[in-house]
Short mmCIF file of C-alpha atoms and ligand atoms in Angstrom, two decimals:
data_model
loop_
_atom_site.label_atom_id
_atom_site.label_comp_id
_atom_site.label_asym_id
_atom_site.label_seq_id
_atom_site.Cartn_x
_atom_site.Cartn_y
_atom_site.Cartn_z
CA MET A 29 111.71 37.75 106.90
CA LYS A 30 111.18 39.91 103.82
CA ILE A 31 110.10 43.55 104.22
CA ILE A 32 109.18 46.06 101.52
CA HIS A 33 109.67 49.69 102.61
CA VAL A 34 107.55 52.25 100.76
CA VAL A 35 108.67 55.86 100.48
CA GLY A 36 107.38 58.62 98.24
CA ALA A 37 107.88 62.16 99.45
CA ARG A 38 110.76 64.12 100.97
CA PRO A 39 109.83 63.66 104.67
CA ASN A 40 109.63 59.87 104.22
CA PHE A 41 113.29 59.50 103.33
CA MET A 42 114.76 60.56 106.68
CA LYS A 43 112.28 58.30 108.48
CA ALA A 44 112.95 55.20 106.37
CA ALA A 45 116.76 55.51 106.36
CA PRO A 46 117.41 54.53 109.99
CA VAL A 47 114.78 51.76 109.91
CA TYR A 48 116.28 50.31 106.73
CA GLN A 49 119.74 50.36 108.28
CA ALA A 50 118.57 48.84 111.58
CA CYS A 51 116.71 46.05 109.73
CA ALA A 52 119.84 45.34 107.66
CA LYS A 53 121.74 44.71 110.90
CA GLN A 54 119.10 42.12 111.82
CA ASN A 55 119.65 40.36 108.46
CA ILE A 56 116.11 41.05 107.31
CA ILE A 57 115.67 40.80 103.53
CA GLN A 58 114.61 44.24 102.34
CA LEU A 59 113.28 45.91 99.21
CA LEU A 60 112.84 49.63 98.80
CA VAL A 61 109.99 51.02 96.72
CA HIS A 62 109.97 54.71 95.78
CA THR A 63 106.54 55.74 94.55
CA GLY A 64 107.98 58.77 92.72
CA GLN A 65 105.56 61.19 94.43
CA HIS A 66 108.57 63.51 94.78
CA TYR A 67 110.93 63.30 91.83
CA ASP A 68 113.12 66.45 91.55
CA TYR A 69 116.81 65.88 92.28
CA ASN A 70 116.71 68.25 95.26
CA MET A 71 113.44 66.82 96.61
CA SER A 72 114.51 63.17 96.37
CA ASP A 73 117.87 61.89 94.97
CA ILE A 74 120.06 64.14 97.12
CA PHE A 75 118.37 62.73 100.24
CA PHE A 76 119.03 59.15 99.16
CA GLN A 77 122.69 60.02 98.66
CA GLN A 78 123.20 61.87 101.92
CA LEU A 79 121.19 59.48 104.08
CA GLY A 80 122.90 56.40 102.66
CA LEU A 81 119.68 54.87 101.36
CA PRO A 82 120.27 52.40 98.52
CA LYS A 83 118.89 53.08 95.06
CA PRO A 84 115.24 51.98 95.19
CA ASP A 85 114.59 48.47 93.90
CA PHE A 86 111.45 49.81 92.23
CA ASN A 87 110.37 53.31 91.26
CA LEU A 88 106.65 53.61 90.53
CA GLU A 89 107.13 57.02 88.88
CA VAL A 90 103.69 58.31 89.80
CA GLY A 91 104.74 61.98 89.82
CA SER A 92 102.40 64.84 90.64
CA GLY A 93 98.63 64.86 90.23
CA SER A 94 95.41 65.24 92.17
CA HIS A 95 95.12 63.30 95.40
CA ALA A 96 92.94 60.70 93.69
CA GLU A 97 95.33 60.35 90.76
CA GLN A 98 98.41 60.03 92.94
CA THR A 99 96.77 57.56 95.33
CA ALA A 100 95.26 55.45 92.55
CA LEU A 101 98.49 55.28 90.53
CA VAL A 102 100.50 54.18 93.58
CA MET A 103 97.87 51.52 94.31
CA MET A 104 97.81 50.14 90.78
CA ARG A 105 101.58 50.00 90.43
CA PHE A 106 102.38 48.87 93.97
CA GLU A 107 99.85 46.03 93.84
CA LYS A 108 101.83 44.35 91.06
CA ILE A 109 105.03 44.51 93.10
CA VAL A 110 103.41 43.08 96.20
CA LEU A 111 101.89 40.22 94.22
CA GLU A 112 105.21 39.47 92.55
CA GLN A 113 107.41 39.84 95.65
CA GLN A 114 105.12 38.35 98.33
CA PRO A 115 106.68 40.21 101.28
CA ASP A 116 106.06 39.12 104.86
CA TRP A 117 105.59 42.77 105.87
CA VAL A 118 105.27 46.15 104.20
CA MET A 119 106.54 49.17 106.10
CA VAL A 120 105.06 52.63 105.47
CA TYR A 121 106.07 56.03 106.86
CA GLY A 122 104.37 59.24 107.90
CA ASP A 123 101.20 60.60 106.37
CA VAL A 124 101.69 61.30 102.67
CA ASN A 125 99.50 60.00 99.87
CA SER A 126 101.99 57.20 99.14
CA THR A 127 101.59 55.97 102.75
CA VAL A 128 97.84 55.47 102.60
CA ALA A 129 97.92 54.11 99.04
CA ALA A 130 100.43 51.36 99.86
CA THR A 131 98.56 50.47 103.05
CA LEU A 132 95.26 50.09 101.19
CA VAL A 133 96.87 47.75 98.67
CA CYS A 134 98.25 45.53 101.42
CA ALA A 135 95.06 45.49 103.47
CA LYS A 136 93.19 44.07 100.44
CA LEU A 137 95.93 41.50 99.73
CA LEU A 138 96.09 40.50 103.41
CA ILE A 139 99.75 41.48 103.68
CA PRO A 140 100.59 42.89 107.12
CA VAL A 141 101.62 46.55 107.27
CA ALA A 142 103.72 48.32 109.88
CA HIS A 143 103.12 52.08 110.08
CA VAL A 144 106.05 54.14 111.33
CA GLU A 145 104.92 57.45 112.90
CA ALA A 146 101.44 56.17 113.72
CA GLY A 147 98.86 57.77 115.98
CA LEU A 148 99.53 61.45 115.26
CA ARG A 149 96.33 63.50 114.98
CA SER A 150 95.71 67.16 114.21
CA PHE A 151 91.93 66.57 114.54
CA ASP A 152 91.56 68.68 111.42
CA ARG A 153 90.06 66.69 108.56
CA ARG A 154 90.57 69.56 106.12
CA MET A 155 94.22 68.48 106.09
CA PRO A 156 94.82 65.76 103.52
CA GLU A 157 97.45 64.21 105.79
CA GLU A 158 94.88 63.75 108.58
CA ILE A 159 92.76 61.59 106.27
CA ASN A 160 95.87 59.62 105.33
CA ARG A 161 96.73 59.10 109.01
CA LEU A 162 93.23 58.02 110.03
CA VAL A 163 92.83 55.51 107.20
CA THR A 164 96.36 54.12 107.47
CA ASP A 165 96.12 53.54 111.21
CA GLN A 166 92.73 51.85 110.99
CA ILE A 167 93.90 49.25 108.48
CA ALA A 168 97.60 48.78 109.31
CA THR A 169 98.62 45.76 111.40
CA LEU A 170 101.32 47.22 113.61
CA LEU A 171 101.50 50.85 114.73
CA PHE A 172 104.81 52.38 115.78
CA THR A 173 104.18 55.66 117.59
CA PRO A 174 106.77 58.42 118.18
CA SER A 175 105.32 59.57 121.51
CA ILE A 176 102.73 58.48 124.03
CA ASP A 177 100.01 60.86 122.73
CA GLY A 178 100.00 58.65 119.62
CA ASN A 179 99.08 55.64 121.76
CA GLU A 180 96.29 57.60 123.44
CA ASN A 181 94.81 58.68 120.11
CA LEU A 182 94.85 55.14 118.74
CA LEU A 183 93.30 53.62 121.86
CA ARG A 184 90.55 56.26 121.73
CA GLU A 185 89.82 55.18 118.15
CA GLY A 186 89.39 51.59 119.28
CA VAL A 187 92.70 50.17 118.05
CA ALA A 188 93.67 46.99 119.92
CA PRO A 189 96.44 47.80 122.45
CA GLU A 190 98.65 44.90 121.28
CA LYS A 191 98.97 46.54 117.85
CA ILE A 192 100.52 49.74 119.29
CA LYS A 193 104.22 50.09 120.14
CA CYS A 194 105.66 53.39 121.35
CA VAL A 195 109.18 53.28 119.92
CA GLY A 196 110.18 56.95 119.71
CA ASN A 197 110.96 59.22 116.83
CA VAL A 198 112.84 57.84 113.83
CA MET A 199 113.27 61.29 112.29
CA ILE A 200 115.27 62.24 115.39
CA ASP A 201 117.38 59.07 114.93
CA THR A 202 118.49 60.54 111.61
CA LEU A 203 119.04 63.99 113.07
CA ILE A 204 121.23 62.61 115.89
CA LYS A 205 123.25 60.52 113.45
CA PHE A 206 123.89 63.34 111.00
CA LEU A 207 124.28 66.32 113.32
CA PRO A 208 128.08 65.89 113.64
CA LEU A 209 128.41 65.97 109.83
CA THR A 210 126.85 69.43 109.65
CA GLN A 211 130.13 70.79 111.06
CA LYS A 212 131.58 70.28 107.58
CA ILE A 213 128.86 72.32 105.90
CA SER A 214 130.01 75.80 104.99
CA LEU A 215 127.46 78.49 105.77
CA THR A 216 129.61 81.38 104.56
CA ASN A 217 127.05 82.17 101.86
CA TYR A 218 124.45 82.96 104.50
CA PRO A 219 124.12 85.94 106.84
CA ASN A 220 125.66 85.49 110.26
CA GLU A 221 122.32 85.73 112.04
CA PHE A 222 119.06 84.71 110.41
CA ALA A 223 115.69 83.07 110.86
CA LEU A 224 114.73 80.09 108.69
CA ILE A 225 111.42 79.81 106.83
CA THR A 226 109.59 76.88 105.22
CA LEU A 227 106.08 76.99 103.83
CA HIS A 228 104.19 74.48 101.72
CA ARG A 229 100.84 73.53 103.26
CA PRO A 230 97.95 73.99 100.86
CA SER A 231 96.09 75.86 103.64
CA ASN A 232 98.84 78.52 103.60
CA VAL A 233 100.01 78.66 100.01
CA ASP A 234 97.01 77.76 97.86
CA ASP A 235 94.85 80.66 99.04
CA GLU A 236 96.04 83.93 97.53
CA THR A 237 95.01 86.21 100.43
CA THR A 238 96.61 83.98 103.06
CA LEU A 239 99.82 83.62 101.07
CA GLU A 240 99.98 87.35 100.54
CA GLN A 241 99.43 88.04 104.26
CA ILE A 242 102.19 85.61 105.23
CA ILE A 243 104.63 87.09 102.72
CA ASN A 244 103.85 90.61 103.89
CA SER A 245 104.48 89.58 107.47
CA LEU A 246 107.78 87.92 106.47
CA LYS A 247 108.78 91.10 104.66
CA ARG A 248 108.23 93.10 107.85
CA ILE A 249 110.17 90.54 109.92
CA SER A 250 113.04 90.62 107.43
CA GLN A 251 113.61 94.25 108.41
CA GLN A 252 114.56 92.97 111.88
CA ILE A 253 116.51 89.85 110.93
CA PRO A 254 117.47 88.35 107.55
CA LEU A 255 115.27 85.44 106.51
CA ILE A 256 116.45 82.34 104.62
CA PHE A 257 113.55 80.77 102.77
CA PRO A 258 114.31 77.50 100.92
CA ILE A 259 111.21 77.33 98.84
CA HIS A 260 109.13 74.21 98.15
CA PRO A 261 108.19 73.78 94.45
CA ARG A 262 104.48 74.06 95.31
CA THR A 263 105.04 77.44 96.98
CA ARG A 264 107.27 78.74 94.20
CA GLN A 265 104.56 77.89 91.68
CA ARG A 266 101.93 79.71 93.72
CA LEU A 267 104.07 82.85 94.09
CA THR A 268 104.76 82.94 90.36
CA HIS A 269 101.19 82.19 89.41
CA LYS A 270 99.82 84.87 91.73
CA HIS A 271 102.48 87.41 90.73
CA ILE A 272 103.55 87.90 94.35
CA SER A 273 106.89 89.68 94.23
CA LEU A 274 109.63 89.71 96.84
CA ALA A 275 111.70 92.32 95.00
CA ASP A 276 111.00 94.94 97.69
CA ALA A 277 112.42 92.70 100.46
CA PRO A 278 116.20 92.47 100.02
CA HIS A 279 116.64 90.55 103.31
CA LEU A 280 114.09 87.87 102.48
CA HIS A 281 116.31 85.37 100.65
CA LEU A 282 114.40 82.90 98.52
CA ILE A 283 116.56 79.89 97.64
CA ASP A 284 116.03 76.46 96.07
CA PRO A 285 115.15 73.48 98.32
CA LEU A 286 118.22 72.35 100.26
CA SER A 287 119.86 69.01 100.93
CA TYR A 288 119.29 67.33 104.29
CA LEU A 289 122.68 68.28 105.73
CA GLU A 290 122.60 71.87 104.60
CA PHE A 291 119.11 72.38 105.95
CA LEU A 292 120.01 70.75 109.26
CA ALA A 293 123.05 73.02 109.56
CA LEU A 294 120.82 76.04 109.04
CA GLU A 295 118.18 74.79 111.49
CA GLN A 296 120.83 74.43 114.15
CA LYS A 297 122.19 77.93 113.62
CA ALA A 298 118.88 79.75 113.13
CA LYS A 299 117.72 82.26 115.75
CA ALA A 300 114.19 81.06 115.06
CA ILE A 301 112.28 78.92 112.60
CA ILE A 302 108.95 79.81 111.02
CA THR A 303 107.32 76.80 109.37
CA ASP A 304 104.18 74.87 108.54
CA SER A 305 106.02 71.54 108.26
CA GLY A 306 105.41 68.65 110.66
CA GLY A 307 108.94 67.28 110.83
CA ILE A 308 110.54 70.67 111.37
CA GLN A 309 108.44 71.19 114.51
CA GLU A 310 110.12 68.03 115.84
CA GLU A 311 113.63 68.84 114.66
CA SER A 312 113.53 72.33 116.17
CA THR A 313 112.27 70.87 119.45
CA TYR A 314 115.22 68.48 119.56
CA LEU A 315 117.63 71.31 118.72
CA GLY A 316 115.98 73.70 121.20
CA VAL A 317 115.54 76.35 118.50
CA PRO A 318 112.38 78.49 118.89
CA CYS A 319 109.84 77.42 116.28
CA PHE A 320 106.69 79.29 115.20
CA THR A 321 104.23 77.11 113.38
CA LEU A 322 101.89 78.79 110.92
CA ARG A 323 99.02 76.41 111.57
CA GLU A 324 95.99 76.43 113.86
CA ASN A 325 96.69 72.93 115.10
CA THR A 326 99.42 70.36 115.19
CA GLU A 327 99.46 66.57 115.09
CA ARG A 328 102.65 66.89 117.15
CA PRO A 329 101.33 68.56 120.38
CA ILE A 330 104.32 67.33 122.36
CA THR A 331 106.48 69.87 120.50
CA VAL A 332 104.30 72.64 122.00
CA GLN A 333 103.79 71.06 125.44
CA VAL A 334 107.42 70.23 126.17
CA GLY A 335 109.34 71.48 123.12
CA SER A 336 110.28 74.82 121.61
CA ASN A 337 107.27 75.08 119.30
CA THR A 338 104.51 77.74 119.42
CA LEU A 339 101.34 77.57 117.33
CA ILE A 340 100.65 80.85 115.59
CA GLY A 341 97.65 80.02 113.41
CA PHE A 342 96.84 82.95 111.15
CA ASP A 343 97.78 85.62 113.70
CA TYR A 344 100.73 87.25 111.93
CA LEU A 345 100.88 90.22 114.31
CA ARG A 346 101.44 87.73 117.10
CA LEU A 347 104.16 86.09 115.02
CA GLU A 348 105.96 89.40 114.64
CA HIS A 349 105.55 90.18 118.33
CA GLU A 350 106.76 86.73 119.51
CA LEU A 351 109.68 86.74 117.12
CA LYS A 352 110.78 90.12 118.39
CA ALA A 353 110.74 88.74 121.95
CA VAL A 354 112.90 85.78 120.86
CA LEU A 355 115.39 88.13 119.21
CA MET A 356 115.57 90.00 122.50
CA GLY A 357 116.48 86.75 124.24
CA GLN A 358 113.10 85.74 125.68
CA THR A 359 112.88 82.07 124.74
CA LYS A 360 110.57 79.36 126.01
CA THR A 361 112.26 76.61 128.04
CA ALA A 362 112.17 73.41 126.07
CA GLU A 363 112.89 69.74 126.66
CA VAL A 364 113.39 66.76 124.39
CA PRO A 365 110.45 64.32 124.61
CA PRO A 366 111.03 60.80 125.98
CA LEU A 367 112.37 58.20 123.51
CA TRP A 368 113.68 60.80 121.07
CA ASP A 369 117.07 59.28 121.71
CA GLY A 370 118.40 58.03 118.39
CA GLN A 371 117.34 54.42 119.07
CA ALA A 372 113.78 54.31 117.70
CA ALA A 373 114.72 52.44 114.52
CA GLU A 374 116.71 49.87 116.50
CA ARG A 375 113.61 49.24 118.63
CA ILE A 376 111.51 48.81 115.49
CA ALA A 377 113.95 46.36 113.90
CA GLU A 378 114.09 44.31 117.08
CA ILE A 379 110.30 44.08 117.25
CA MET A 380 110.14 43.10 113.57
CA VAL A 381 112.78 40.38 113.82
CA ASN A 382 111.02 38.87 116.82
CA LEU A 383 107.83 38.55 114.77
CA ALA A 384 109.52 36.17 112.34
C1 LIG B 421 103.61 66.29 100.16
C2 LIG B 421 102.78 65.68 101.27
C3 LIG B 421 102.93 66.50 102.54
C4 LIG B 421 104.39 66.67 102.90
C5 LIG B 421 105.12 67.27 101.69
C6 LIG B 421 106.58 67.44 101.94
C7 LIG B 421 100.66 64.58 100.62
C8 LIG B 421 99.20 64.72 100.65
N1 LIG B 421 101.35 65.68 100.94
O1 LIG B 421 103.09 67.59 99.88
O2 LIG B 421 102.30 65.83 103.60
O3 LIG B 421 104.50 67.53 103.99
O4 LIG B 421 104.95 66.38 100.58
O5 LIG B 421 107.19 68.07 100.85
O6 LIG B 421 101.16 63.51 100.37
N2 LIG B 421 106.62 69.16 92.94
C9 LIG B 421 107.75 69.37 92.19
N3 LIG B 421 108.78 68.47 92.33
C10 LIG B 421 108.73 67.41 93.18
C11 LIG B 421 107.55 67.22 93.95
C12 LIG B 421 106.52 68.10 93.83
O7 LIG B 421 107.85 70.29 91.42
O8 LIG B 421 109.71 66.65 93.27
C13 LIG B 421 105.51 70.13 92.81
C14 LIG B 421 104.46 69.65 91.85
O9 LIG B 421 103.98 70.71 91.13
C15 LIG B 421 103.36 69.15 92.75
C16 LIG B 421 103.50 70.03 93.97
O10 LIG B 421 104.89 70.30 94.08
O11 LIG B 421 102.11 69.27 92.14
C17 LIG B 421 103.03 69.38 95.22
O12 LIG B 421 103.58 68.07 95.38
P1 LIG B 421 102.74 66.92 96.12
O13 LIG B 421 103.55 65.67 96.21
O14 LIG B 421 101.39 66.82 95.54
O15 LIG B 421 102.51 67.51 97.55
P2 LIG B 421 103.43 68.35 98.53
O16 LIG B 421 102.87 69.70 98.64
O17 LIG B 421 104.88 68.19 98.22
#
């Protein structure tokens, strides 16, 4: 069996790594295609190195652009590779533009696609990722869900039950594997106690008023606890462009994007995490670290229902209030969802090899 894995953006890399490694154990022939959606050293190469992913066999070098440009360039360049390589399966990850683009190519060429992290829904079509999820899941062949709510969403949308396999969370496979290595990461450059911030969703950073409100709230919070804010390139651009200054907030530490291991070490040690990322809602749930999500909805409701996540929406006063409570020791009890056990990728590889 020959599988092409397609990755493009930072959150894809930690999902593909365990699946690639589990498929290698099953002697599956594999090729890795990087679309080049993310291309900076600290958004891409460092993750390949730390996660033990091989150098991609192909890099499509699509770079940044509008959604249409990015999607179209991936399609045009990936189509050639699929035609040349004739894989038995193509495996796509998550919900980024590269995911939907590769899936569309395969659907037209009648090449079966397996979607890892299928079935998640925020029910908010203003989010570009929601469109990517809906389209990918409708046209993919095999749908690997991280939790049972994914199965329910897919069945509701009329997907045939035999296409859906609940395998667990591959991102947590990577976390479990690499957690022991974070012991070697020195955090002496950071304050002893801190909260960790990430922010990159267009709905939070592209609108000037919203971005300003969030930054003002973070400034107030930083008077209670130092904040470490590894900043996504999109967010840095917006702050610069909108002349939003952090000079008056000495405890709000803006730093460059971090490697996987360094970020994981910080996540583990943080008193709380404030984020709009999808994956970080899951990682904080596994780690039992209180997480406040600056979104009105989440495609990962299990992190709120059983995990340590709380949805804050645009209510920054609530954020400040809830964070204060956490700092005073009032934390929500949290559990790890079923099948987030480090074995999801093994289950995927076993299913794949049995299809051959
Ligand atoms: C993308 C994904 C999002 C995911 C996020 C993780 C889509 C629609 N969005 O959003 O789901 O949560 O990745 O990071 O696929 N840039 C750089 N260097 C890079 C990459 C990007 O400077 O290596 C800058 C560029 O100016 C680019 C901007 O960041 O225009 C946004 O990048 P893009 O890939 O369009 O989307 P993300 O916001 O990263």
